[in-house]
């Protein structure tokens, strides 16, 4: 993908860099999460190459017909790089960030340096990571900006705590409120979100480590309301992803991000709960591939659509349209 070794930084963890890769996915993790979770994205395109994109109900493919593998400039498996926030996994000994300002100060520079090599790049942020990714992208110039920004599993109002909005735009509260983040409240919230095996949640040592990180990340979320100069617009092509059964950020709460898009917006609902990225990595990778292809080709639309309520989403079993915004 690049000539010679790339500089290493503790804030970046290369999960896969296959020979011949033509594109890259950089992931900003969810609250309480770490880089290793996104290893689930590694190898997903190979599965698609064998069995094709997700089948539509009742289609010939669903009945067992062969589906051709991905084609085009990004038909290869991508390089996958995850941002490693301080205080977890390989950075366990470092102090946890407790404000968005401090977290961005830690990770923005390394991501900027990575993107400077010109490799077509998708910057994907999931849950709290979507707010991190959106702010990183806003601070990058045209030579280092990602080709595609992906907001995944993040309610629009959660990105701007305290703002007014319609009921369908989601709650201002992410997780238990600041006054109710004791062990019982955190356990209940993590259980409701899913994605963590019950036997791990029952392990007191595991839960103590998880709660330590999660409380810090929830403080980062809380700090958004007091962070000055937050970007209002998204100036790179935008893809919105939501889980069909996500109790934290249902599809209707993610959709209003489209109003902030200024370089084209596409929208997709993936079957699953809050952690649909890990549950259905093949479908997620294919959605990224299709949207990146459109973004690089300039077919993501020069003026971002503000889709109607009826047209906001392309549902999980439908193919993302190859042209036009808000499709």
Coordinates of C-alpha atoms in Angstrom, one line a residue, residues 17 24 39 46 72 83 108 118 130 141 186 235-236 263 270 279 285 316:
X17 CA -2.5 -4.3 6.1
X24 CA -8.1 2.0 4.2
X39 CA -10.6 -6.7 14.5
X46 CA -13.0 -12.0 1.9
X72 CA -14.0 -1.7 -9.0
X83 CA -7.4 4.5 17.0
X108 CA -5.9 14.0 16.0
X118 CA -2.9 10.0 0.1
X130 CA -18.5 9.3 15.7
X141 CA -7.2 20.4 5.4
X186 CA -23.5 0.9 34.4
X235 CA -17.5 19.1 4.6
X236 CA -16.5 15.7 3.3
X263 CA -20.5 17.3 0.4
X270 CA -27.9 -2.5 9.1
X279 CA -22.3 -8.3 14.4
X285 CA -17.5 -3.2 4.9
X316 CA -30.4 -3.2 5.4

